[in-house]
Amino acid sequence: MPFGEMAMGTADVAKGLPVGVLFKSWGRTITEGDFTTLSSLTWIMGRLHTNKEFMAKSQFGDRILAGGIVLALLGGLGDSIGLYDVIIMDRCGVDLVALLGYEEVSFHSPVLPGDTLYGTFEITEARATSKPERGILKVKGVATKQE
């Protein structure tokens, strides 16, 4: 459950932001091709992620997707429902400037080829900073997979 902090450019940080409202993405199945491409793009080449025969004998029964990739996919699920561009920027009139970081990240189950991921997002906080034209927006994102 990562809590992402984003810098935003606006004098009125509460500007209609739907704090406390949950936004849910549709599912995205991680295909064999996705799995291979994502592992190759990130240079995550350890046998936990790339050696099907080795992992067949493991507790997971197949390769597992690296946590950093799962985190990136969660961001993509948020983008796929318009969380950043449509909901935050267009509807609320807030200009996002940068991702500042993550406060908490934990992984509770492996993501395997063929799993379907879902994202749930909540704007948990919008606050002013010492710069009047800037604020901090906190978004909680949770990735889940099929039952």
Short mmCIF file of C-alpha atoms in Angstrom, two decimals:
data_model
loop_
_atom_site.label_atom_id
_atom_site.label_comp_id
_atom_site.label_asym_id
_atom_site.label_seq_id
_atom_site.Cartn_x
_atom_site.Cartn_y
_atom_site.Cartn_z
CA MET A 1 0.00 0.00 0.00
CA PRO A 2 2.18 2.84 -1.17
CA PHE A 3 1.43 6.36 -0.12
CA GLY A 4 2.71 8.61 -2.88
CA GLU A 5 3.37 12.27 -2.30
CA MET A 6 3.08 14.59 -5.26
CA ALA A 7 3.92 18.26 -5.46
CA MET A 8 1.20 20.37 -6.95
CA GLY A 9 1.16 23.92 -8.13
CA THR A 10 -1.87 25.73 -6.77
CA ALA A 11 -2.54 28.37 -4.16
CA ASP A 12 -5.75 26.68 -3.02
CA VAL A 13 -4.75 23.12 -2.13
CA ALA A 14 -8.25 22.02 -1.17
CA LYS A 15 -9.64 23.22 -4.52
CA GLY A 16 -12.39 20.61 -4.89
CA LEU A 17 -10.09 17.64 -4.49
CA PRO A 18 -12.11 14.54 -3.63
CA VAL A 19 -10.29 13.68 -0.40
CA GLY A 20 -11.46 10.32 0.95
CA VAL A 21 -13.15 9.16 -2.26
CA LEU A 22 -12.05 5.77 -3.64
CA PHE A 23 -11.26 5.38 -7.32
CA LYS A 24 -11.00 1.87 -8.75
CA SER A 25 -9.35 0.74 -11.95
CA TRP A 26 -10.45 -2.08 -14.15
CA GLY A 27 -8.31 -5.19 -14.25
CA ARG A 28 -5.15 -5.67 -16.30
CA THR A 29 -3.94 -9.21 -16.89
CA ILE A 30 -0.17 -9.54 -16.97
CA THR A 31 0.48 -11.71 -20.00
CA GLU A 32 3.56 -13.81 -20.64
CA GLY A 33 4.73 -11.15 -23.11
CA ASP A 34 4.18 -8.34 -20.58
CA PHE A 35 6.09 -10.27 -17.95
CA THR A 36 9.10 -10.86 -20.19
CA THR A 37 9.12 -7.32 -21.59
CA LEU A 38 8.83 -5.63 -18.20
CA SER A 39 11.60 -7.76 -16.69
CA SER A 40 13.87 -7.06 -19.69
CA LEU A 41 13.15 -3.30 -19.74
CA THR A 42 14.08 -2.93 -16.08
CA TRP A 43 17.14 -5.23 -16.31
CA ILE A 44 15.75 -7.29 -13.46
CA MET A 45 17.20 -10.58 -14.62
CA GLY A 46 17.48 -12.67 -11.43
CA ARG A 47 16.27 -16.25 -11.63
CA LEU A 48 13.27 -15.48 -9.41
CA HIS A 49 11.97 -13.38 -12.28
CA THR A 50 13.36 -15.09 -15.39
CA ASN A 51 13.98 -18.83 -14.82
CA LYS A 52 10.70 -20.69 -15.26
CA GLU A 53 12.22 -24.13 -14.60
CA PHE A 54 13.95 -23.02 -11.39
CA MET A 55 10.81 -21.29 -10.10
CA ALA A 56 8.55 -24.26 -10.96
CA LYS A 57 10.15 -25.99 -7.98
CA SER A 58 9.66 -22.99 -5.68
CA GLN A 59 6.80 -22.22 -3.29
CA PHE A 60 5.33 -19.93 -5.99
CA GLY A 61 5.39 -22.48 -8.84
CA ASP A 62 6.34 -19.86 -11.43
CA ARG A 63 8.39 -16.73 -11.89
CA ILE A 64 7.39 -13.73 -9.78
CA LEU A 65 7.18 -10.18 -11.03
CA ALA A 66 9.64 -7.86 -9.27
CA GLY A 67 8.10 -5.53 -6.68
CA GLY A 68 9.37 -2.39 -8.40
CA ILE A 69 7.54 -3.41 -11.57
CA VAL A 70 4.33 -4.02 -9.61
CA LEU A 71 4.66 -0.53 -8.14
CA ALA A 72 5.07 0.94 -11.63
CA LEU A 73 2.02 -1.00 -12.85
CA LEU A 74 -0.02 0.43 -9.97
CA GLY A 75 0.87 3.91 -11.22
CA GLY A 76 -0.21 2.89 -14.69
CA LEU A 77 -3.54 1.59 -13.39
CA GLY A 78 -4.13 5.00 -11.81
CA ASP A 79 -3.29 6.70 -15.07
CA SER A 80 -5.61 4.35 -17.00
CA ILE A 81 -8.63 5.68 -15.10
CA GLY A 82 -7.55 9.30 -15.51
CA LEU A 83 -6.62 9.77 -11.85
CA TYR A 84 -3.80 12.21 -12.53
CA ASP A 85 -4.75 14.03 -15.75
CA VAL A 86 -8.55 13.99 -15.63
CA ILE A 87 -9.60 13.76 -11.97
CA ILE A 88 -6.83 15.74 -10.27
CA MET A 89 -5.67 18.12 -13.00
CA ASP A 90 -8.67 18.76 -15.28
CA ARG A 91 -11.66 18.39 -12.94
CA CYS A 92 -10.02 19.92 -9.88
CA GLY A 93 -7.79 22.43 -11.63
CA VAL A 94 -4.64 21.29 -9.85
CA ASP A 95 -1.34 21.17 -11.72
CA LEU A 96 0.78 18.22 -10.67
CA VAL A 97 4.47 19.08 -10.68
CA ALA A 98 6.38 16.00 -9.50
CA LEU A 99 6.25 12.73 -7.61
CA LEU A 100 8.06 13.42 -4.34
CA GLY A 101 8.29 9.86 -3.04
CA TYR A 102 6.62 6.95 -1.33
CA GLU A 103 6.02 6.63 2.39
CA GLU A 104 5.03 2.99 2.69
CA VAL A 105 5.41 0.12 0.26
CA SER A 106 4.73 -3.50 1.11
CA PHE A 107 4.01 -6.62 -0.91
CA HIS A 108 1.69 -9.32 0.40
CA SER A 109 1.54 -11.87 -2.40
CA PRO A 110 3.48 -12.62 -5.58
CA VAL A 111 2.38 -11.51 -9.03
CA LEU A 112 2.75 -14.33 -11.54
CA PRO A 113 2.28 -14.45 -15.32
CA GLY A 114 -1.46 -14.56 -15.96
CA ASP A 115 -2.47 -12.66 -12.82
CA THR A 116 -4.90 -9.77 -13.17
CA LEU A 117 -4.07 -6.61 -11.22
CA TYR A 118 -6.52 -3.97 -10.00
CA GLY A 119 -5.75 -0.59 -8.45
CA THR A 120 -7.68 1.29 -5.78
CA PHE A 121 -6.72 4.90 -5.10
CA GLU A 122 -7.66 7.45 -2.48
CA ILE A 123 -6.58 11.06 -2.15
CA THR A 124 -5.86 11.14 1.58
CA GLU A 125 -4.51 14.63 2.05
CA ALA A 126 -4.05 17.98 0.33
CA ARG A 127 -2.04 20.56 2.23
CA ALA A 128 -0.26 23.84 1.69
CA THR A 129 3.49 24.33 1.85
CA SER A 130 5.58 27.38 2.71
CA LYS A 131 5.42 28.40 -0.96
CA PRO A 132 1.96 29.87 -1.58
CA GLU A 133 1.74 28.49 -5.14
CA ARG A 134 2.62 24.93 -4.06
CA GLY A 135 1.00 22.16 -2.10
CA ILE A 136 1.42 18.48 -1.26
CA LEU A 137 -1.09 15.89 -2.38
CA LYS A 138 -1.04 12.41 -0.82
CA VAL A 139 -2.54 9.51 -2.74
CA LYS A 140 -2.89 6.02 -1.29
CA GLY A 141 -2.72 3.30 -3.92
CA VAL A 142 -3.40 -0.39 -3.36
CA ALA A 143 -2.79 -3.09 -5.94
CA THR A 144 -4.77 -6.30 -5.64
CA LYS A 145 -5.09 -9.30 -7.89
CA GLN A 146 -7.83 -11.75 -8.77
CA GLU A 147 -9.22 -13.89 -5.97
#
